[in-house]
PDB file of C-alpha atoms in Angstrom:
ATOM      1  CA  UNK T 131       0.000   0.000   0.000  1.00 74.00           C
ATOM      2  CA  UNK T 132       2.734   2.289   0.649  1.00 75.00           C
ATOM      3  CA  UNK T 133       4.491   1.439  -2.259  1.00 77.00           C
ATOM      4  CA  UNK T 134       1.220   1.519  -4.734  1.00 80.00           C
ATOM      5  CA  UNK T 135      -1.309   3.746  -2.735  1.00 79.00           C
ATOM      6  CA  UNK T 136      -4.898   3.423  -4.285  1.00 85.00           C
ATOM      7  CA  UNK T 137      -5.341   7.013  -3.821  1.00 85.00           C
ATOM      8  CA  UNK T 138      -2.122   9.537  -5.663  1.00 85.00           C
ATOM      9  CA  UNK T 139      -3.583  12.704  -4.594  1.00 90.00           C
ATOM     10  CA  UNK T 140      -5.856  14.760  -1.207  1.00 92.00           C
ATOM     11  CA  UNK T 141      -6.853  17.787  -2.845  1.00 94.00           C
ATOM     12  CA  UNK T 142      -7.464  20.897  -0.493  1.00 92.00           C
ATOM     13  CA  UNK T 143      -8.437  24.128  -0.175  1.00 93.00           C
ATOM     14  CA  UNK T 144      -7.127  26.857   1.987  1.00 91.00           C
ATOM     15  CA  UNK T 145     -10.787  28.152   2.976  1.00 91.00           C
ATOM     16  CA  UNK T 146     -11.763  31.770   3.316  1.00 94.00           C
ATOM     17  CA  UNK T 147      -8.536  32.895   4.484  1.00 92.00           C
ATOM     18  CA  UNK T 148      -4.817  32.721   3.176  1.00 93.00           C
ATOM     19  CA  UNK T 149      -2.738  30.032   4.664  1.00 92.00           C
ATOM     20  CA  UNK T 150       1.107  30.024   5.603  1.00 94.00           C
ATOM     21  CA  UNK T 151       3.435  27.263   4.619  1.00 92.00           C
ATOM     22  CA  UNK T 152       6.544  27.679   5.814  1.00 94.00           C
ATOM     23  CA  UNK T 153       9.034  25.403   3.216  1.00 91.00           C
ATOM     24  CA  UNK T 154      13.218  25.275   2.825  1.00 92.00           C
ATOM     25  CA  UNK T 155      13.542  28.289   5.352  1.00 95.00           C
ATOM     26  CA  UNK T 156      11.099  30.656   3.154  1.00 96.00           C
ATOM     27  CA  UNK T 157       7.232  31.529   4.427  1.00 97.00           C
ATOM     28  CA  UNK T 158       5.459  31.479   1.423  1.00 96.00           C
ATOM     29  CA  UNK T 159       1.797  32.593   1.805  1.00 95.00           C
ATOM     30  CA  UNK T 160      -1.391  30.777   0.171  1.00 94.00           C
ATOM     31  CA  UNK T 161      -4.295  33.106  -0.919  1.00 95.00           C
ATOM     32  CA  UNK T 162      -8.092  31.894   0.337  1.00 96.00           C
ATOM     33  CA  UNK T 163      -9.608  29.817  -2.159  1.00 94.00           C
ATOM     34  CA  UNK T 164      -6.161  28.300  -3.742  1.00 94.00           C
ATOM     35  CA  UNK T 165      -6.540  24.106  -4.218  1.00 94.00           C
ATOM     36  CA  UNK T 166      -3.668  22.237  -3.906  1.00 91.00           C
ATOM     37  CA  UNK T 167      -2.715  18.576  -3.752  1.00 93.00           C
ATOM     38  CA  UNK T 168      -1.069  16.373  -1.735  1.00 89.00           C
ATOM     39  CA  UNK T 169       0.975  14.138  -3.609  1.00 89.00           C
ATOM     40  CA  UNK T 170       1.088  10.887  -1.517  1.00 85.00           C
ATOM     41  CA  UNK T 171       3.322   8.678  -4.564  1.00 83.00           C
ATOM     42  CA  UNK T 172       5.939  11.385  -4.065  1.00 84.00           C
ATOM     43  CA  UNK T 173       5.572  11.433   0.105  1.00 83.00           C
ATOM     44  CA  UNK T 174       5.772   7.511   0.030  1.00 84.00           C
ATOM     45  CA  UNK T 175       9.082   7.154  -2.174  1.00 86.00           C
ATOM     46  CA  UNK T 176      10.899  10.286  -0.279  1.00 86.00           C
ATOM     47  CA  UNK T 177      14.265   9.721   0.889  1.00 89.00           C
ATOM     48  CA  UNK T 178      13.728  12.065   3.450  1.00 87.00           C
ATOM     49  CA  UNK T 179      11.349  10.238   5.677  1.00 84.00           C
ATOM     50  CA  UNK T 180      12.050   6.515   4.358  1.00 87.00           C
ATOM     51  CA  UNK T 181      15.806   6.151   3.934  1.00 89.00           C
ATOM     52  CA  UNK T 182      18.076   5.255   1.314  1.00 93.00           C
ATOM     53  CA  UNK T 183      16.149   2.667   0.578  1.00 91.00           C
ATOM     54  CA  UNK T 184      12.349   4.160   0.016  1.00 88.00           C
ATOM     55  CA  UNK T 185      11.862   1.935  -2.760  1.00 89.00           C
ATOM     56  CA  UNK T 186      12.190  -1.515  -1.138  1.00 89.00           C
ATOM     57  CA  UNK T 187       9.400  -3.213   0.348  1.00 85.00           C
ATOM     58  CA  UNK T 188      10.297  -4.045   4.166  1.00 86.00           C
ATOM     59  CA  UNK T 189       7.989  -5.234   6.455  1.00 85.00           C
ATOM     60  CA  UNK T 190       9.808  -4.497   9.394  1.00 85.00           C
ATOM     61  CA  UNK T 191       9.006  -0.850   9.295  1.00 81.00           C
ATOM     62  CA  UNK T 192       5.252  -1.661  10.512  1.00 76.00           C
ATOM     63  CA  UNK T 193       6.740  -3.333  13.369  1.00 77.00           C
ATOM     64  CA  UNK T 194       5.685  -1.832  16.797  1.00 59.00           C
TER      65      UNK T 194
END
């Protein structure tokens, strides 16, 4: 599932008023009504939060 997620994309909205994201030491601000998407292939294959190895399959990361 992590590797193939059923579901690529969340779409949002920021709302009625503009939202803050705050990305690679910049603030960068979001006015109301903009969509975006969350890209959940690119979250599940990053390096950043999986390792070196974000592409293997390893069961062991479930493990409690």
């Amino acid at each position: 599932m992590r590797l193939y997620p059923p579901v690529i994309t969340i779409p949002k909205c920021t709302g009625d008023s503009p939202s803050v994201i705050h990305y690679d030491g910049k603030d960068y601000v979001l006015e109301p009504g903009t969509y975006i998407n969350l890209n959940t292939n690119g979250l599940h294959y990053s390096e950043e939060y999986w390792g070196d190895d974000a592409t293997l399959f390893q069961p062991q990361r479930w493990d409690a």
